[in-house]
PDB file of C-alpha atoms in Angstrom:
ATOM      1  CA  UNK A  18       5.838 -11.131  -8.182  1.00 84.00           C
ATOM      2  CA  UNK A  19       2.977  -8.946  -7.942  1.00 94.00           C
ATOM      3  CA  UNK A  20       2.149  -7.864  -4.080  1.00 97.00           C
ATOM      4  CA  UNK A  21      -1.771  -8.896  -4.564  1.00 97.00           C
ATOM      5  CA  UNK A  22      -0.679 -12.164  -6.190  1.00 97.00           C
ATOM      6  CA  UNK A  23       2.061 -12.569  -3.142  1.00 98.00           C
ATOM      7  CA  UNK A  24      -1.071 -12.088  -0.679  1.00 98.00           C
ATOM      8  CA  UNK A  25      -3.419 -14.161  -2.575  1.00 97.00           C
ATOM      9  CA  UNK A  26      -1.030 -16.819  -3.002  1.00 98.00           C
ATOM     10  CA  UNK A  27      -0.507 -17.295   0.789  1.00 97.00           C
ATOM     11  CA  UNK A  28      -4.347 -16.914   1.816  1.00 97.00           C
ATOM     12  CA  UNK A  29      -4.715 -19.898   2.766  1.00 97.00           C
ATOM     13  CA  UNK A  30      -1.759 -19.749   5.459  1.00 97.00           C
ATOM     14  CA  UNK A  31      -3.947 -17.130   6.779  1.00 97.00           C
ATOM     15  CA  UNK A  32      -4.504 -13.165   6.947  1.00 97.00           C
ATOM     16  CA  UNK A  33      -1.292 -12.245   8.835  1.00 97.00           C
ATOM     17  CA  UNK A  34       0.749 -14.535   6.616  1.00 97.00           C
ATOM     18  CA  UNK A  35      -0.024 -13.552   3.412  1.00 98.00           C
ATOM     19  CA  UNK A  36       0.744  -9.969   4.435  1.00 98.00           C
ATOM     20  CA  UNK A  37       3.842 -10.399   6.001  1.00 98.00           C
ATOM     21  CA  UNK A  38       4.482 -11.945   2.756  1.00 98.00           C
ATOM     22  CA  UNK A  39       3.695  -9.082   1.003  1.00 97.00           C
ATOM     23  CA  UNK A  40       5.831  -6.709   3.203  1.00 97.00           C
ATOM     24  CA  UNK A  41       8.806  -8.713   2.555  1.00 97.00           C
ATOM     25  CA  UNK A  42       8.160  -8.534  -1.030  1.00 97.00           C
ATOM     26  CA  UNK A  43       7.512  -4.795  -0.758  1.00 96.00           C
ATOM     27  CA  UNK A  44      10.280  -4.253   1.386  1.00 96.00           C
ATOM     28  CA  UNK A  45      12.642  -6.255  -1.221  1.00 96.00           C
ATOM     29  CA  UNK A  46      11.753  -4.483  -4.130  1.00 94.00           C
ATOM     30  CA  UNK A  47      10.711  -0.874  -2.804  1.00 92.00           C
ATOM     31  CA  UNK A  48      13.132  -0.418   0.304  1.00 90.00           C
ATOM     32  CA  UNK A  49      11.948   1.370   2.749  1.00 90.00           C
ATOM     33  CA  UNK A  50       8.477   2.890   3.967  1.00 87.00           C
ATOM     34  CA  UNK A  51      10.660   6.338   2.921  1.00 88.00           C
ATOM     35  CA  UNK A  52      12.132   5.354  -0.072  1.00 88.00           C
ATOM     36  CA  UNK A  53       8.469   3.965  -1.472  1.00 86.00           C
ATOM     37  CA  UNK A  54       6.912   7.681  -0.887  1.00 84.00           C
ATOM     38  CA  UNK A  55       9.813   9.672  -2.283  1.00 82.00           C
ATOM     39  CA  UNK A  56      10.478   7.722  -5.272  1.00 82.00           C
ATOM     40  CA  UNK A  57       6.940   7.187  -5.940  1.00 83.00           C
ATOM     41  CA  UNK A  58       4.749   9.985  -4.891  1.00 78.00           C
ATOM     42  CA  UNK A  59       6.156  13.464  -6.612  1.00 76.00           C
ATOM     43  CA  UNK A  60       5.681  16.469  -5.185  1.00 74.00           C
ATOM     44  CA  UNK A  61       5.988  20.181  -5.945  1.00 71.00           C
ATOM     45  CA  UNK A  62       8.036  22.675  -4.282  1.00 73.00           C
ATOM     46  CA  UNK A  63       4.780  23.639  -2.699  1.00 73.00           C
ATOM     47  CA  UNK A  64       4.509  20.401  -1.371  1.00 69.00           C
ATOM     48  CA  UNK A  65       1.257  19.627  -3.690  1.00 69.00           C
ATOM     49  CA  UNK A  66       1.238  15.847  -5.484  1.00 65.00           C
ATOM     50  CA  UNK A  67       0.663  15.633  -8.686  1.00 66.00           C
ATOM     51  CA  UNK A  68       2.307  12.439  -9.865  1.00 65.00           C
ATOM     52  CA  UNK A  69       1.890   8.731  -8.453  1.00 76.00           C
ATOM     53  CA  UNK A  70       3.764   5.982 -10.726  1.00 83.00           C
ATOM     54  CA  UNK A  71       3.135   2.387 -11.771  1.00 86.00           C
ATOM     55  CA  UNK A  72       4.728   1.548  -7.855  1.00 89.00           C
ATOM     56  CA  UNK A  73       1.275   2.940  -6.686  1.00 90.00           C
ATOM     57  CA  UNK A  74      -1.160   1.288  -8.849  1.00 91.00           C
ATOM     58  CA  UNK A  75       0.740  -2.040  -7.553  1.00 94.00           C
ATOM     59  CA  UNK A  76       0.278  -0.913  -3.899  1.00 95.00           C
ATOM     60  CA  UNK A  77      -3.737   0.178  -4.927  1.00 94.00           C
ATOM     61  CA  UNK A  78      -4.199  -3.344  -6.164  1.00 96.00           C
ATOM     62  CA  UNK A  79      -2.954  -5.094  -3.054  1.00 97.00           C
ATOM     63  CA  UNK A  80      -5.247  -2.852  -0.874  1.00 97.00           C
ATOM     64  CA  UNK A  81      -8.325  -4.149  -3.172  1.00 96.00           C
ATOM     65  CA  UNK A  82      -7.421  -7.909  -2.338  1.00 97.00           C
ATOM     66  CA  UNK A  83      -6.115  -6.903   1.268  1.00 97.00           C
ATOM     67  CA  UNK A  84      -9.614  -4.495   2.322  1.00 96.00           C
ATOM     68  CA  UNK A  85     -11.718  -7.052   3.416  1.00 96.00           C
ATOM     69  CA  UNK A  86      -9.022  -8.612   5.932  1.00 96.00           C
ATOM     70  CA  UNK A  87      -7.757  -5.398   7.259  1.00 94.00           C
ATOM     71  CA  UNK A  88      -9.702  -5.679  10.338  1.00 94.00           C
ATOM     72  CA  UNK A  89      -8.141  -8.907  10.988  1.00 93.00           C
ATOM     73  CA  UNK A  90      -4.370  -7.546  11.151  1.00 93.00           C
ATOM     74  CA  UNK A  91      -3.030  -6.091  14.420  1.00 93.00           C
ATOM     75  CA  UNK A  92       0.401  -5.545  13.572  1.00 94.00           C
ATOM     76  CA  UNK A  93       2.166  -2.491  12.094  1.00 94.00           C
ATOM     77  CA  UNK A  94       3.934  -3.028   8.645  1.00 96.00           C
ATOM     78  CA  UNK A  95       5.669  -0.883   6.145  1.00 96.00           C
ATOM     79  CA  UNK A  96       3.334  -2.026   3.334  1.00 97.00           C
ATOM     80  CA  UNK A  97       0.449  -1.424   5.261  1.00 96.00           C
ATOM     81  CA  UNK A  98       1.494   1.690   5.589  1.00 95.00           C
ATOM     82  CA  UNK A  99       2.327   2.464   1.978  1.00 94.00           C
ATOM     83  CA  UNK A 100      -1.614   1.134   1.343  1.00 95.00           C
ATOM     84  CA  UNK A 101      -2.574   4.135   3.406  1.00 94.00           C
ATOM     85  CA  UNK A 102      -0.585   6.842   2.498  1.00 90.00           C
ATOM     86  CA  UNK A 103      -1.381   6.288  -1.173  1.00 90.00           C
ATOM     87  CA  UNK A 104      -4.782   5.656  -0.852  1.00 90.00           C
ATOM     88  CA  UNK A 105      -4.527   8.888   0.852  1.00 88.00           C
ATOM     89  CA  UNK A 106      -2.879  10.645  -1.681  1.00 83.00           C
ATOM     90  CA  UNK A 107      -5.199   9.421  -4.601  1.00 82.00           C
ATOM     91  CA  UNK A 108      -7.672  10.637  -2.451  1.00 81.00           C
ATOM     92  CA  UNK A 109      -6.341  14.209  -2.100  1.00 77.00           C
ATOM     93  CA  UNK A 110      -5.763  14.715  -5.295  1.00 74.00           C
ATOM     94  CA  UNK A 111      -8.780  13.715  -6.297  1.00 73.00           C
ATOM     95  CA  UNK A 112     -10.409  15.928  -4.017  1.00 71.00           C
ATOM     96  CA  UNK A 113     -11.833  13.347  -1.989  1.00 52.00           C
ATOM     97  CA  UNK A 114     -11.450  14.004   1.937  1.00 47.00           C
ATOM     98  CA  UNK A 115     -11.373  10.659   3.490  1.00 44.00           C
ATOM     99  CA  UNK A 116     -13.165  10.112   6.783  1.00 40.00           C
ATOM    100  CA  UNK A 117     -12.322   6.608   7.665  1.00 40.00           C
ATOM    101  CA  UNK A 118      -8.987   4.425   7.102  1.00 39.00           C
TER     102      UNK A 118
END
């Protein structure tokens, strides 16, 4: 299933449910925090980015149902993570310096 359907499907058990949901889904299906960036987010022998696959635009999507309630989550999970290291690296390579998380 779809991580932002996961985390809108369990809404209503609240904020820290629905994303724990989504980290065992992520977790399931991507592996680890480490395995998510290196088989998703390609680098150069330089250690520039220039591709992000389909893995990524499923992670972006979460993080536009999952924005609004970040500030309601005070514990530390992989998939939160993997929201802010791509949104990180969508940002860098589109030349966007990002100021806040």
């Amino acid at each position: 299933m779809y991580l932002s359907t996961v985390f809108l499907s369990e809404i209503e058990n609240g904020v820290e449910n629905a994303i724990t949901k989504c980290n065992e889904e992520f977790l399931r299906r991507f592996g680890t925090i480490q395995d998510y960036i290196s088989d998703s987010i390609i680098t150069d022998f330089s250690g520039e980015t220039f591709l992000v696959d389909s893995r990524c635009d499923e992670v972006m999507a979460l993080w536009d149902v999952f924005k609004d309630f970040k500030d309601e989550i005070f514990i530390d999970l992989p998939v939160i993570k993997a929201m802010d290291t791509t949104r990180t690296v969508r940002d860098e390579m589109r030349g966007v310096k990002r100021m806040f998380h």
